[in-house]
Amino acid sequence: MSQIDDLPPLRDVIATHDLRAKKSLGQNFLLDLNLTSRIARVGGALDGVDVLEVGPGPGGLTRGLLAEGARKVLAVEKDARCLPALAQIAARYPGRLEVVNADALELDTSAHLTPPWRVVSNLPYNVGTELLIRWLTPASWPPPWESLTLMFQKEVAERIVAAPGSKAYGRLALLAQWRCDARIALTLPPEAFSPPPKVHSAVVHLTALPEPRFPADPQVLEQVVAKGFNQRRKMLRAALKGLVPDVEDRLRAAGLNPTDRAEQVPLEGWCALARELA
Ligand code: SAM
């Protein structure tokens, strides 16, 4: 295995700073720096790009991002115990690592970043989906970020890239695929982490499209999709009952079959329905 930097191995960093993993913070650390460099490269070369990393922990992915040439990494970490380890990395890469001790859900990160910027994170499981939804629903499109490279539980990653007709297909797939290209870049077994989680994990890569694939008002689309999948086993005419008085007619006007179920309707159909109801 090749060395990516001259800092101590992550096992030593964790022992030196007594970073025993806390379950409540979703702490499962990556210890293999060759793997973290590989994750850092998923979205392509990082030269001239700022990176937002949520939850750097002891800094394995942070080191990968810096070694791979990121112009600057903004690392937002809630757990103050990690700060001395991250300070060591900042000293190794002068002026290129800014660490903020904060809850990523509370921080306005855009003030700390210069375009172009990307997000690359091994997300804490308890806030991962919420952060993804926030990144996917900015005030206007295109979003301020170029791409998102994010580690999730494999089951969540499959929901993001799911195709119509599959069990995993739903709100998350539609939200992601409406305005992004989304793919699973790699999957990882539990043993890749310390401590190992109970499930497999996967890195999803999302690239922002300049425009949505099909026109629709974001709020109407979100409302219709949420209601449609809320009772996913029901036919559309029942699942969407109460949304408008003449729901069957509106479904037909949008080119949809009122007796279909939500999981059978492709993205284009949901956008047509959102336009019909707007
Ligand atoms: N990036 C490291 C790695 O790959 O080894 C750690 C990943 S670990 C899955 C998630 C990290 O997110 C932990 O360091 C945890 O303390 C941090 N974290 C949890 N909730 C957070 C929040 N709301 N805001 C910022 N960081 C958070």
JSON list of N, CA, C and O in Angstrom, two decimals, residues 89-143:
[
{"chain": "A", "resi": 89, "resn": "ILE", "atom": "N", "xyz": [-3.62, 17.94, 10.55]},
{"chain": "A", "resi": 89, "resn": "ILE", "atom": "CA", "xyz": [-3.73, 17.88, 9.08]},
{"chain": "A", "resi": 89, "resn": "ILE", "atom": "C", "xyz": [-3.64, 19.30, 8.51]},
{"chain": "A", "resi": 89, "resn": "ILE", "atom": "O", "xyz": [-2.96, 19.54, 7.50]},
{"chain": "A", "resi": 90, "resn": "ALA", "atom": "N", "xyz": [-4.31, 20.25, 9.18]},
{"chain": "A", "resi": 90, "resn": "ALA", "atom": "CA", "xyz": [-4.28, 21.64, 8.71]},
{"chain": "A", "resi": 90, "resn": "ALA", "atom": "C", "xyz": [-2.84, 22.16, 8.68]},
{"chain": "A", "resi": 90, "resn": "ALA", "atom": "O", "xyz": [-2.45, 22.89, 7.76]},
{"chain": "A", "resi": 91, "resn": "ALA", "atom": "N", "xyz": [-2.04, 21.75, 9.68]},
{"chain": "A", "resi": 91, "resn": "ALA", "atom": "CA", "xyz": [-0.64, 22.20, 9.74]},
{"chain": "A", "resi": 91, "resn": "ALA", "atom": "C", "xyz": [0.18, 21.59, 8.60]},
{"chain": "A", "resi": 91, "resn": "ALA", "atom": "O", "xyz": [1.12, 22.21, 8.09]},
{"chain": "A", "resi": 92, "resn": "ARG", "atom": "N", "xyz": [-0.19, 20.38, 8.19]},
{"chain": "A", "resi": 92, "resn": "ARG", "atom": "CA", "xyz": [0.52, 19.69, 7.11]},
{"chain": "A", "resi": 92, "resn": "ARG", "atom": "C", "xyz": [0.21, 20.32, 5.74]},
{"chain": "A", "resi": 92, "resn": "ARG", "atom": "O", "xyz": [1.00, 20.24, 4.81]},
{"chain": "A", "resi": 93, "resn": "TYR", "atom": "N", "xyz": [-1.00, 20.91, 5.62]},
{"chain": "A", "resi": 93, "resn": "TYR", "atom": "CA", "xyz": [-1.43, 21.51, 4.36]},
{"chain": "A", "resi": 93, "resn": "TYR", "atom": "C", "xyz": [-1.79, 22.98, 4.60]},
{"chain": "A", "resi": 93, "resn": "TYR", "atom": "O", "xyz": [-2.98, 23.35, 4.62]},
{"chain": "A", "resi": 94, "resn": "PRO", "atom": "N", "xyz": [-0.80, 23.86, 4.80]},
{"chain": "A", "resi": 94, "resn": "PRO", "atom": "CA", "xyz": [-1.08, 25.24, 5.24]},
{"chain": "A", "resi": 94, "resn": "PRO", "atom": "C", "xyz": [-2.06, 25.95, 4.30]},
{"chain": "A", "resi": 94, "resn": "PRO", "atom": "O", "xyz": [-1.91, 25.91, 3.08]},
{"chain": "A", "resi": 95, "resn": "GLY", "atom": "N", "xyz": [-3.06, 26.58, 4.90]},
{"chain": "A", "resi": 95, "resn": "GLY", "atom": "CA", "xyz": [-4.02, 27.40, 4.15]},
{"chain": "A", "resi": 95, "resn": "GLY", "atom": "C", "xyz": [-5.04, 26.62, 3.34]},
{"chain": "A", "resi": 95, "resn": "GLY", "atom": "O", "xyz": [-5.87, 27.21, 2.64]},
{"chain": "A", "resi": 96, "resn": "ARG", "atom": "N", "xyz": [-5.01, 25.29, 3.41]},
{"chain": "A", "resi": 96, "resn": "ARG", "atom": "CA", "xyz": [-5.93, 24.52, 2.55]},
{"chain": "A", "resi": 96, "resn": "ARG", "atom": "C", "xyz": [-7.04, 23.78, 3.31]},
{"chain": "A", "resi": 96, "resn": "ARG", "atom": "O", "xyz": [-7.93, 23.23, 2.69]},
{"chain": "A", "resi": 97, "resn": "LEU", "atom": "N", "xyz": [-6.95, 23.77, 4.65]},
{"chain": "A", "resi": 97, "resn": "LEU", "atom": "CA", "xyz": [-8.01, 23.09, 5.42]},
{"chain": "A", "resi": 97, "resn": "LEU", "atom": "C", "xyz": [-8.60, 24.05, 6.45]},
{"chain": "A", "resi": 97, "resn": "LEU", "atom": "O", "xyz": [-7.89, 24.55, 7.32]},
{"chain": "A", "resi": 98, "resn": "GLU", "atom": "N", "xyz": [-9.91, 24.30, 6.32]},
{"chain": "A", "resi": 98, "resn": "GLU", "atom": "CA", "xyz": [-10.62, 25.08, 7.33]},
{"chain": "A", "resi": 98, "resn": "GLU", "atom": "C", "xyz": [-11.54, 24.13, 8.09]},
{"chain": "A", "resi": 98, "resn": "GLU", "atom": "O", "xyz": [-12.36, 23.45, 7.47]},
{"chain": "A", "resi": 99, "resn": "VAL", "atom": "N", "xyz": [-11.37, 24.08, 9.39]},
{"chain": "A", "resi": 99, "resn": "VAL", "atom": "CA", "xyz": [-12.20, 23.19, 10.20]},
{"chain": "A", "resi": 99, "resn": "VAL", "atom": "C", "xyz": [-13.19, 24.04, 10.98]},
{"chain": "A", "resi": 99, "resn": "VAL", "atom": "O", "xyz": [-12.81, 25.03, 11.61]},
{"chain": "A", "resi": 100, "resn": "VAL", "atom": "N", "xyz": [-14.47, 23.69, 10.90]},
{"chain": "A", "resi": 100, "resn": "VAL", "atom": "CA", "xyz": [-15.49, 24.40, 11.69]},
{"chain": "A", "resi": 100, "resn": "VAL", "atom": "C", "xyz": [-16.14, 23.38, 12.61]},
{"chain": "A", "resi": 100, "resn": "VAL", "atom": "O", "xyz": [-16.62, 22.34, 12.15]},
{"chain": "A", "resi": 101, "resn": "ASN", "atom": "N", "xyz": [-16.11, 23.68, 13.91]},
{"chain": "A", "resi": 101, "resn": "ASN", "atom": "CA", "xyz": [-16.73, 22.80, 14.90]},
{"chain": "A", "resi": 101, "resn": "ASN", "atom": "C", "xyz": [-18.20, 23.20, 15.02]},
{"chain": "A", "resi": 101, "resn": "ASN", "atom": "O", "xyz": [-18.55, 24.13, 15.73]},
{"chain": "A", "resi": 102, "resn": "ALA", "atom": "N", "xyz": [-19.05, 22.52, 14.25]},
{"chain": "A", "resi": 102, "resn": "ALA", "atom": "CA", "xyz": [-20.47, 22.90, 14.22]},
{"chain": "A", "resi": 102, "resn": "ALA", "atom": "C", "xyz": [-21.31, 21.72, 13.77]},
{"chain": "A", "resi": 102, "resn": "ALA", "atom": "O", "xyz": [-20.79, 20.73, 13.24]},
{"chain": "A", "resi": 103, "resn": "ASP", "atom": "N", "xyz": [-22.61, 21.87, 13.96]},
{"chain": "A", "resi": 103, "resn": "ASP", "atom": "CA", "xyz": [-23.58, 20.93, 13.41]},
{"chain": "A", "resi": 103, "resn": "ASP", "atom": "C", "xyz": [-23.83, 21.34, 11.96]},
{"chain": "A", "resi": 103, "resn": "ASP", "atom": "O", "xyz": [-24.24, 22.48, 11.70]},
{"chain": "A", "resi": 104, "resn": "ALA", "atom": "N", "xyz": [-23.59, 20.43, 11.03]},
{"chain": "A", "resi": 104, "resn": "ALA", "atom": "CA", "xyz": [-23.72, 20.76, 9.60]},
{"chain": "A", "resi": 104, "resn": "ALA", "atom": "C", "xyz": [-25.14, 21.19, 9.25]},
{"chain": "A", "resi": 104, "resn": "ALA", "atom": "O", "xyz": [-25.33, 21.90, 8.26]},
{"chain": "A", "resi": 105, "resn": "LEU", "atom": "N", "xyz": [-26.12, 20.79, 10.05]},
{"chain": "A", "resi": 105, "resn": "LEU", "atom": "CA", "xyz": [-27.50, 21.18, 9.77]},
{"chain": "A", "resi": 105, "resn": "LEU", "atom": "C", "xyz": [-27.75, 22.65, 10.12]},
{"chain": "A", "resi": 105, "resn": "LEU", "atom": "O", "xyz": [-28.73, 23.24, 9.70]},
{"chain": "A", "resi": 106, "resn": "GLU", "atom": "N", "xyz": [-26.84, 23.22, 10.91]},
{"chain": "A", "resi": 106, "resn": "GLU", "atom": "CA", "xyz": [-27.05, 24.59, 11.39]},
{"chain": "A", "resi": 106, "resn": "GLU", "atom": "C", "xyz": [-26.19, 25.61, 10.65]},
{"chain": "A", "resi": 106, "resn": "GLU", "atom": "O", "xyz": [-26.41, 26.81, 10.78]},
{"chain": "A", "resi": 107, "resn": "LEU", "atom": "N", "xyz": [-25.20, 25.15, 9.91]},
{"chain": "A", "resi": 107, "resn": "LEU", "atom": "CA", "xyz": [-24.19, 26.07, 9.37]},
{"chain": "A", "resi": 107, "resn": "LEU", "atom": "C", "xyz": [-24.49, 26.47, 7.93]},
{"chain": "A", "resi": 107, "resn": "LEU", "atom": "O", "xyz": [-24.83, 25.63, 7.10]},
{"chain": "A", "resi": 108, "resn": "ASP", "atom": "N", "xyz": [-24.32, 27.78, 7.62]},
{"chain": "A", "resi": 108, "resn": "ASP", "atom": "CA", "xyz": [-24.40, 28.24, 6.24]},
{"chain": "A", "resi": 108, "resn": "ASP", "atom": "C", "xyz": [-23.01, 28.11, 5.63]},
{"chain": "A", "resi": 108, "resn": "ASP", "atom": "O", "xyz": [-22.15, 28.95, 5.84]},
{"chain": "A", "resi": 109, "resn": "THR", "atom": "N", "xyz": [-22.81, 27.02, 4.90]},
{"chain": "A", "resi": 109, "resn": "THR", "atom": "CA", "xyz": [-21.46, 26.70, 4.43]},
{"chain": "A", "resi": 109, "resn": "THR", "atom": "C", "xyz": [-21.03, 27.55, 3.22]},
{"chain": "A", "resi": 109, "resn": "THR", "atom": "O", "xyz": [-19.85, 27.74, 3.00]},
{"chain": "A", "resi": 110, "resn": "SER", "atom": "N", "xyz": [-22.01, 28.07, 2.46]},
{"chain": "A", "resi": 110, "resn": "SER", "atom": "CA", "xyz": [-21.65, 28.75, 1.21]},
{"chain": "A", "resi": 110, "resn": "SER", "atom": "C", "xyz": [-20.73, 29.95, 1.48]},
{"chain": "A", "resi": 110, "resn": "SER", "atom": "O", "xyz": [-19.89, 30.29, 0.64]},
{"chain": "A", "resi": 111, "resn": "ALA", "atom": "N", "xyz": [-20.87, 30.58, 2.66]},
{"chain": "A", "resi": 111, "resn": "ALA", "atom": "CA", "xyz": [-20.03, 31.74, 2.98]},
{"chain": "A", "resi": 111, "resn": "ALA", "atom": "C", "xyz": [-18.55, 31.35, 3.08]},
{"chain": "A", "resi": 111, "resn": "ALA", "atom": "O", "xyz": [-17.67, 32.19, 2.96]},
{"chain": "A", "resi": 112, "resn": "HIS", "atom": "N", "xyz": [-18.27, 30.07, 3.30]},
{"chain": "A", "resi": 112, "resn": "HIS", "atom": "CA", "xyz": [-16.89, 29.60, 3.50]},
{"chain": "A", "resi": 112, "resn": "HIS", "atom": "C", "xyz": [-16.27, 29.04, 2.22]},
{"chain": "A", "resi": 112, "resn": "HIS", "atom": "O", "xyz": [-15.14, 28.59, 2.25]},
{"chain": "A", "resi": 113, "resn": "LEU", "atom": "N", "xyz": [-17.04, 28.99, 1.14]},
{"chain": "A", "resi": 113, "resn": "LEU", "atom": "CA", "xyz": [-16.57, 28.28, -0.06]},
{"chain": "A", "resi": 113, "resn": "LEU", "atom": "C", "xyz": [-16.56, 29.20, -1.28]},
{"chain": "A", "resi": 113, "resn": "LEU", "atom": "O", "xyz": [-17.42, 30.07, -1.41]},
{"chain": "A", "resi": 114, "resn": "THR", "atom": "N", "xyz": [-15.60, 28.97, -2.17]},
{"chain": "A", "resi": 114, "resn": "THR", "atom": "CA", "xyz": [-15.49, 29.74, -3.41]},
{"chain": "A", "resi": 114, "resn": "THR", "atom": "C", "xyz": [-15.83, 28.80, -4.57]},
{"chain": "A", "resi": 114, "resn": "THR", "atom": "O", "xyz": [-15.27, 27.70, -4.64]},
{"chain": "A", "resi": 115, "resn": "PRO", "atom": "N", "xyz": [-16.71, 29.22, -5.49]},
{"chain": "A", "resi": 115, "resn": "PRO", "atom": "CA", "xyz": [-16.99, 28.35, -6.64]},
{"chain": "A", "resi": 115, "resn": "PRO", "atom": "C", "xyz": [-15.74, 28.16, -7.50]},
{"chain": "A", "resi": 115, "resn": "PRO", "atom": "O", "xyz": [-14.92, 29.08, -7.56]},
{"chain": "A", "resi": 116, "resn": "PRO", "atom": "N", "xyz": [-15.58, 27.04, -8.20]},
{"chain": "A", "resi": 116, "resn": "PRO", "atom": "CA", "xyz": [-16.46, 25.90, -8.12]},
{"chain": "A", "resi": 116, "resn": "PRO", "atom": "C", "xyz": [-16.21, 25.07, -6.86]},
{"chain": "A", "resi": 116, "resn": "PRO", "atom": "O", "xyz": [-15.08, 24.93, -6.44]},
{"chain": "A", "resi": 117, "resn": "TRP", "atom": "N", "xyz": [-17.31, 24.54, -6.28]},
{"chain": "A", "resi": 117, "resn": "TRP", "atom": "CA", "xyz": [-17.13, 23.66, -5.13]},
{"chain": "A", "resi": 117, "resn": "TRP", "atom": "C", "xyz": [-18.02, 22.42, -5.23]},
{"chain": "A", "resi": 117, "resn": "TRP", "atom": "O", "xyz": [-19.03, 22.42, -5.91]},
{"chain": "A", "resi": 118, "resn": "ARG", "atom": "N", "xyz": [-17.54, 21.37, -4.56]},
{"chain": "A", "resi": 118, "resn": "ARG", "atom": "CA", "xyz": [-18.24, 20.08, -4.56]},
{"chain": "A", "resi": 118, "resn": "ARG", "atom": "C", "xyz": [-18.41, 19.61, -3.12]},
{"chain": "A", "resi": 118, "resn": "ARG", "atom": "O", "xyz": [-17.72, 20.13, -2.24]},
{"chain": "A", "resi": 119, "resn": "VAL", "atom": "N", "xyz": [-19.25, 18.64, -2.93]},
{"chain": "A", "resi": 119, "resn": "VAL", "atom": "CA", "xyz": [-19.40, 18.02, -1.61]},
{"chain": "A", "resi": 119, "resn": "VAL", "atom": "C", "xyz": [-18.86, 16.60, -1.71]},
{"chain": "A", "resi": 119, "resn": "VAL", "atom": "O", "xyz": [-19.22, 15.86, -2.64]},
{"chain": "A", "resi": 120, "resn": "VAL", "atom": "N", "xyz": [-17.98, 16.24, -0.81]},
{"chain": "A", "resi": 120, "resn": "VAL", "atom": "CA", "xyz": [-17.49, 14.85, -0.72]},
{"chain": "A", "resi": 120, "resn": "VAL", "atom": "C", "xyz": [-17.52, 14.48, 0.76]},
{"chain": "A", "resi": 120, "resn": "VAL", "atom": "O", "xyz": [-16.82, 15.10, 1.56]},
{"chain": "A", "resi": 121, "resn": "SER", "atom": "N", "xyz": [-18.35, 13.51, 1.14]},
{"chain": "A", "resi": 121, "resn": "SER", "atom": "CA", "xyz": [-18.50, 13.21, 2.56]},
{"chain": "A", "resi": 121, "resn": "SER", "atom": "C", "xyz": [-18.86, 11.76, 2.81]},
{"chain": "A", "resi": 121, "resn": "SER", "atom": "O", "xyz": [-19.62, 11.17, 2.04]},
{"chain": "A", "resi": 122, "resn": "ASN", "atom": "N", "xyz": [-18.34, 11.24, 3.91]},
{"chain": "A", "resi": 122, "resn": "ASN", "atom": "CA", "xyz": [-18.81, 9.98, 4.47]},
{"chain": "A", "resi": 122, "resn": "ASN", "atom": "C", "xyz": [-19.79, 10.39, 5.55]},
{"chain": "A", "resi": 122, "resn": "ASN", "atom": "O", "xyz": [-19.40, 10.70, 6.67]},
{"chain": "A", "resi": 123, "resn": "LEU", "atom": "N", "xyz": [-21.06, 10.45, 5.18]},
{"chain": "A", "resi": 123, "resn": "LEU", "atom": "CA", "xyz": [-22.05, 11.12, 6.03]},
{"chain": "A", "resi": 123, "resn": "LEU", "atom": "C", "xyz": [-22.43, 10.31, 7.26]},
{"chain": "A", "resi": 123, "resn": "LEU", "atom": "O", "xyz": [-22.54, 9.09, 7.19]},
{"chain": "A", "resi": 124, "resn": "PRO", "atom": "N", "xyz": [-22.70, 11.03, 8.38]},
{"chain": "A", "resi": 124, "resn": "PRO", "atom": "CA", "xyz": [-23.29, 10.34, 9.54]},
{"chain": "A", "resi": 124, "resn": "PRO", "atom": "C", "xyz": [-24.68, 9.86, 9.14]},
{"chain": "A", "resi": 124, "resn": "PRO", "atom": "O", "xyz": [-25.45, 10.62, 8.55]},
{"chain": "A", "resi": 125, "resn": "TYR", "atom": "N", "xyz": [-25.00, 8.58, 9.45]},
{"chain": "A", "resi": 125, "resn": "TYR", "atom": "CA", "xyz": [-26.24, 8.01, 8.94]},
{"chain": "A", "resi": 125, "resn": "TYR", "atom": "C", "xyz": [-27.48, 8.76, 9.41]},
{"chain": "A", "resi": 125, "resn": "TYR", "atom": "O", "xyz": [-28.48, 8.83, 8.70]},
{"chain": "A", "resi": 126, "resn": "ASN", "atom": "N", "xyz": [-27.40, 9.38, 10.61]},
{"chain": "A", "resi": 126, "resn": "ASN", "atom": "CA", "xyz": [-28.62, 9.98, 11.16]},
{"chain": "A", "resi": 126, "resn": "ASN", "atom": "C", "xyz": [-29.01, 11.31, 10.52]},
{"chain": "A", "resi": 126, "resn": "ASN", "atom": "O", "xyz": [-30.13, 11.75, 10.64]},
{"chain": "A", "resi": 127, "resn": "VAL", "atom": "N", "xyz": [-28.10, 11.97, 9.84]},
{"chain": "A", "resi": 127, "resn": "VAL", "atom": "CA", "xyz": [-28.45, 13.24, 9.19]},
{"chain": "A", "resi": 127, "resn": "VAL", "atom": "C", "xyz": [-28.20, 13.21, 7.68]},
{"chain": "A", "resi": 127, "resn": "VAL", "atom": "O", "xyz": [-28.43, 14.19, 6.99]},
{"chain": "A", "resi": 128, "resn": "GLY", "atom": "N", "xyz": [-27.74, 12.06, 7.16]},
{"chain": "A", "resi": 128, "resn": "GLY", "atom": "CA", "xyz": [-27.35, 11.97, 5.75]},
{"chain": "A", "resi": 128, "resn": "GLY", "atom": "C", "xyz": [-28.46, 12.30, 4.78]},
{"chain": "A", "resi": 128, "resn": "GLY", "atom": "O", "xyz": [-28.30, 13.12, 3.87]},
{"chain": "A", "resi": 129, "resn": "THR", "atom": "N", "xyz": [-29.63, 11.68, 4.97]},
{"chain": "A", "resi": 129, "resn": "THR", "atom": "CA", "xyz": [-30.73, 11.89, 4.02]},
{"chain": "A", "resi": 129, "resn": "THR", "atom": "C", "xyz": [-31.22, 13.34, 4.10]},
{"chain": "A", "resi": 129, "resn": "THR", "atom": "O", "xyz": [-31.50, 13.96, 3.08]},
{"chain": "A", "resi": 130, "resn": "GLU", "atom": "N", "xyz": [-31.28, 13.87, 5.29]},
{"chain": "A", "resi": 130, "resn": "GLU", "atom": "CA", "xyz": [-31.74, 15.26, 5.44]},
{"chain": "A", "resi": 130, "resn": "GLU", "atom": "C", "xyz": [-30.79, 16.23, 4.71]},
{"chain": "A", "resi": 130, "resn": "GLU", "atom": "O", "xyz": [-31.23, 17.14, 4.01]},
{"chain": "A", "resi": 131, "resn": "LEU", "atom": "N", "xyz": [-29.49, 16.02, 4.87]},
{"chain": "A", "resi": 131, "resn": "LEU", "atom": "CA", "xyz": [-28.52, 16.88, 4.16]},
{"chain": "A", "resi": 131, "resn": "LEU", "atom": "C", "xyz": [-28.67, 16.73, 2.66]},
{"chain": "A", "resi": 131, "resn": "LEU", "atom": "O", "xyz": [-28.67, 17.72, 1.92]},
{"chain": "A", "resi": 132, "resn": "LEU", "atom": "N", "xyz": [-28.82, 15.49, 2.17]},
{"chain": "A", "resi": 132, "resn": "LEU", "atom": "CA", "xyz": [-28.97, 15.27, 0.73]},
{"chain": "A", "resi": 132, "resn": "LEU", "atom": "C", "xyz": [-30.20, 16.03, 0.21]},
{"chain": "A", "resi": 132, "resn": "LEU", "atom": "O", "xyz": [-30.11, 16.73, -0.81]},
{"chain": "A", "resi": 133, "resn": "ILE", "atom": "N", "xyz": [-31.31, 15.92, 0.92]},
{"chain": "A", "resi": 133, "resn": "ILE", "atom": "CA", "xyz": [-32.54, 16.61, 0.46]},
{"chain": "A", "resi": 133, "resn": "ILE", "atom": "C", "xyz": [-32.31, 18.12, 0.42]},
{"chain": "A", "resi": 133, "resn": "ILE", "atom": "O", "xyz": [-32.70, 18.80, -0.52]},
{"chain": "A", "resi": 134, "resn": "ARG", "atom": "N", "xyz": [-31.61, 18.65, 1.39]},
{"chain": "A", "resi": 134, "resn": "ARG", "atom": "CA", "xyz": [-31.31, 20.10, 1.38]},
{"chain": "A", "resi": 134, "resn": "ARG", "atom": "C", "xyz": [-30.45, 20.47, 0.18]},
{"chain": "A", "resi": 134, "resn": "ARG", "atom": "O", "xyz": [-30.70, 21.48, -0.48]},
{"chain": "A", "resi": 135, "resn": "TRP", "atom": "N", "xyz": [-29.42, 19.65, -0.12]},
{"chain": "A", "resi": 135, "resn": "TRP", "atom": "CA", "xyz": [-28.56, 19.97, -1.27]},
{"chain": "A", "resi": 135, "resn": "TRP", "atom": "C", "xyz": [-29.33, 19.86, -2.59]},
{"chain": "A", "resi": 135, "resn": "TRP", "atom": "O", "xyz": [-29.06, 20.57, -3.54]},
{"chain": "A", "resi": 136, "resn": "LEU", "atom": "N", "xyz": [-30.31, 18.95, -2.61]},
{"chain": "A", "resi": 136, "resn": "LEU", "atom": "CA", "xyz": [-31.08, 18.74, -3.85]},
{"chain": "A", "resi": 136, "resn": "LEU", "atom": "C", "xyz": [-32.19, 19.76, -4.04]},
{"chain": "A", "resi": 136, "resn": "LEU", "atom": "O", "xyz": [-32.79, 19.81, -5.11]},
{"chain": "A", "resi": 137, "resn": "THR", "atom": "N", "xyz": [-32.50, 20.54, -3.00]},
{"chain": "A", "resi": 137, "resn": "THR", "atom": "CA", "xyz": [-33.60, 21.50, -3.12]},
{"chain": "A", "resi": 137, "resn": "THR", "atom": "C", "xyz": [-33.13, 22.92, -2.76]},
{"chain": "A", "resi": 137, "resn": "THR", "atom": "O", "xyz": [-33.64, 23.52, -1.81]},
{"chain": "A", "resi": 138, "resn": "PRO", "atom": "N", "xyz": [-32.17, 23.46, -3.52]},
{"chain": "A", "resi": 138, "resn": "PRO", "atom": "CA", "xyz": [-31.73, 24.83, -3.25]},
{"chain": "A", "resi": 138, "resn": "PRO", "atom": "C", "xyz": [-32.81, 25.82, -3.68]},
{"chain": "A", "resi": 138, "resn": "PRO", "atom": "O", "xyz": [-33.77, 25.43, -4.36]},
{"chain": "A", "resi": 139, "resn": "ALA", "atom": "N", "xyz": [-32.62, 27.09, -3.32]},
{"chain": "A", "resi": 139, "resn": "ALA", "atom": "CA", "xyz": [-33.64, 28.10, -3.66]},
{"chain": "A", "resi": 139, "resn": "ALA", "atom": "C", "xyz": [-33.80, 28.23, -5.17]},
{"chain": "A", "resi": 139, "resn": "ALA", "atom": "O", "xyz": [-34.89, 28.52, -5.66]},
{"chain": "A", "resi": 140, "resn": "SER", "atom": "N", "xyz": [-32.73, 28.02, -5.91]},
{"chain": "A", "resi": 140, "resn": "SER", "atom": "CA", "xyz": [-32.84, 28.10, -7.38]},
{"chain": "A", "resi": 140, "resn": "SER", "atom": "C", "xyz": [-31.90, 27.06, -8.00]},
{"chain": "A", "resi": 140, "resn": "SER", "atom": "O", "xyz": [-30.99, 26.56, -7.33]},
{"chain": "A", "resi": 141, "resn": "TRP", "atom": "N", "xyz": [-32.15, 26.74, -9.26]},
{"chain": "A", "resi": 141, "resn": "TRP", "atom": "CA", "xyz": [-31.33, 25.76, -9.97]},
{"chain": "A", "resi": 141, "resn": "TRP", "atom": "C", "xyz": [-30.67, 26.43, -11.15]},
{"chain": "A", "resi": 141, "resn": "TRP", "atom": "O", "xyz": [-31.32, 27.26, -11.79]},
{"chain": "A", "resi": 142, "resn": "PRO", "atom": "N", "xyz": [-29.39, 26.14, -11.50]},
{"chain": "A", "resi": 142, "resn": "PRO", "atom": "CA", "xyz": [-28.49, 25.16, -10.91]},
{"chain": "A", "resi": 142, "resn": "PRO", "atom": "C", "xyz": [-28.06, 25.53, -9.48]},
{"chain": "A", "resi": 142, "resn": "PRO", "atom": "O", "xyz": [-28.06, 26.71, -9.11]},
{"chain": "A", "resi": 143, "resn": "PRO", "atom": "N", "xyz": [-27.69, 24.50, -8.70]},
{"chain": "A", "resi": 143, "resn": "PRO", "atom": "CA", "xyz": [-27.30, 24.71, -7.30]},
{"chain": "A", "resi": 143, "resn": "PRO", "atom": "C", "xyz": [-25.90, 25.30, -7.22]},
{"chain": "A", "resi": 143, "resn": "PRO", "atom": "O", "xyz": [-25.19, 25.34, -8.23]}
]
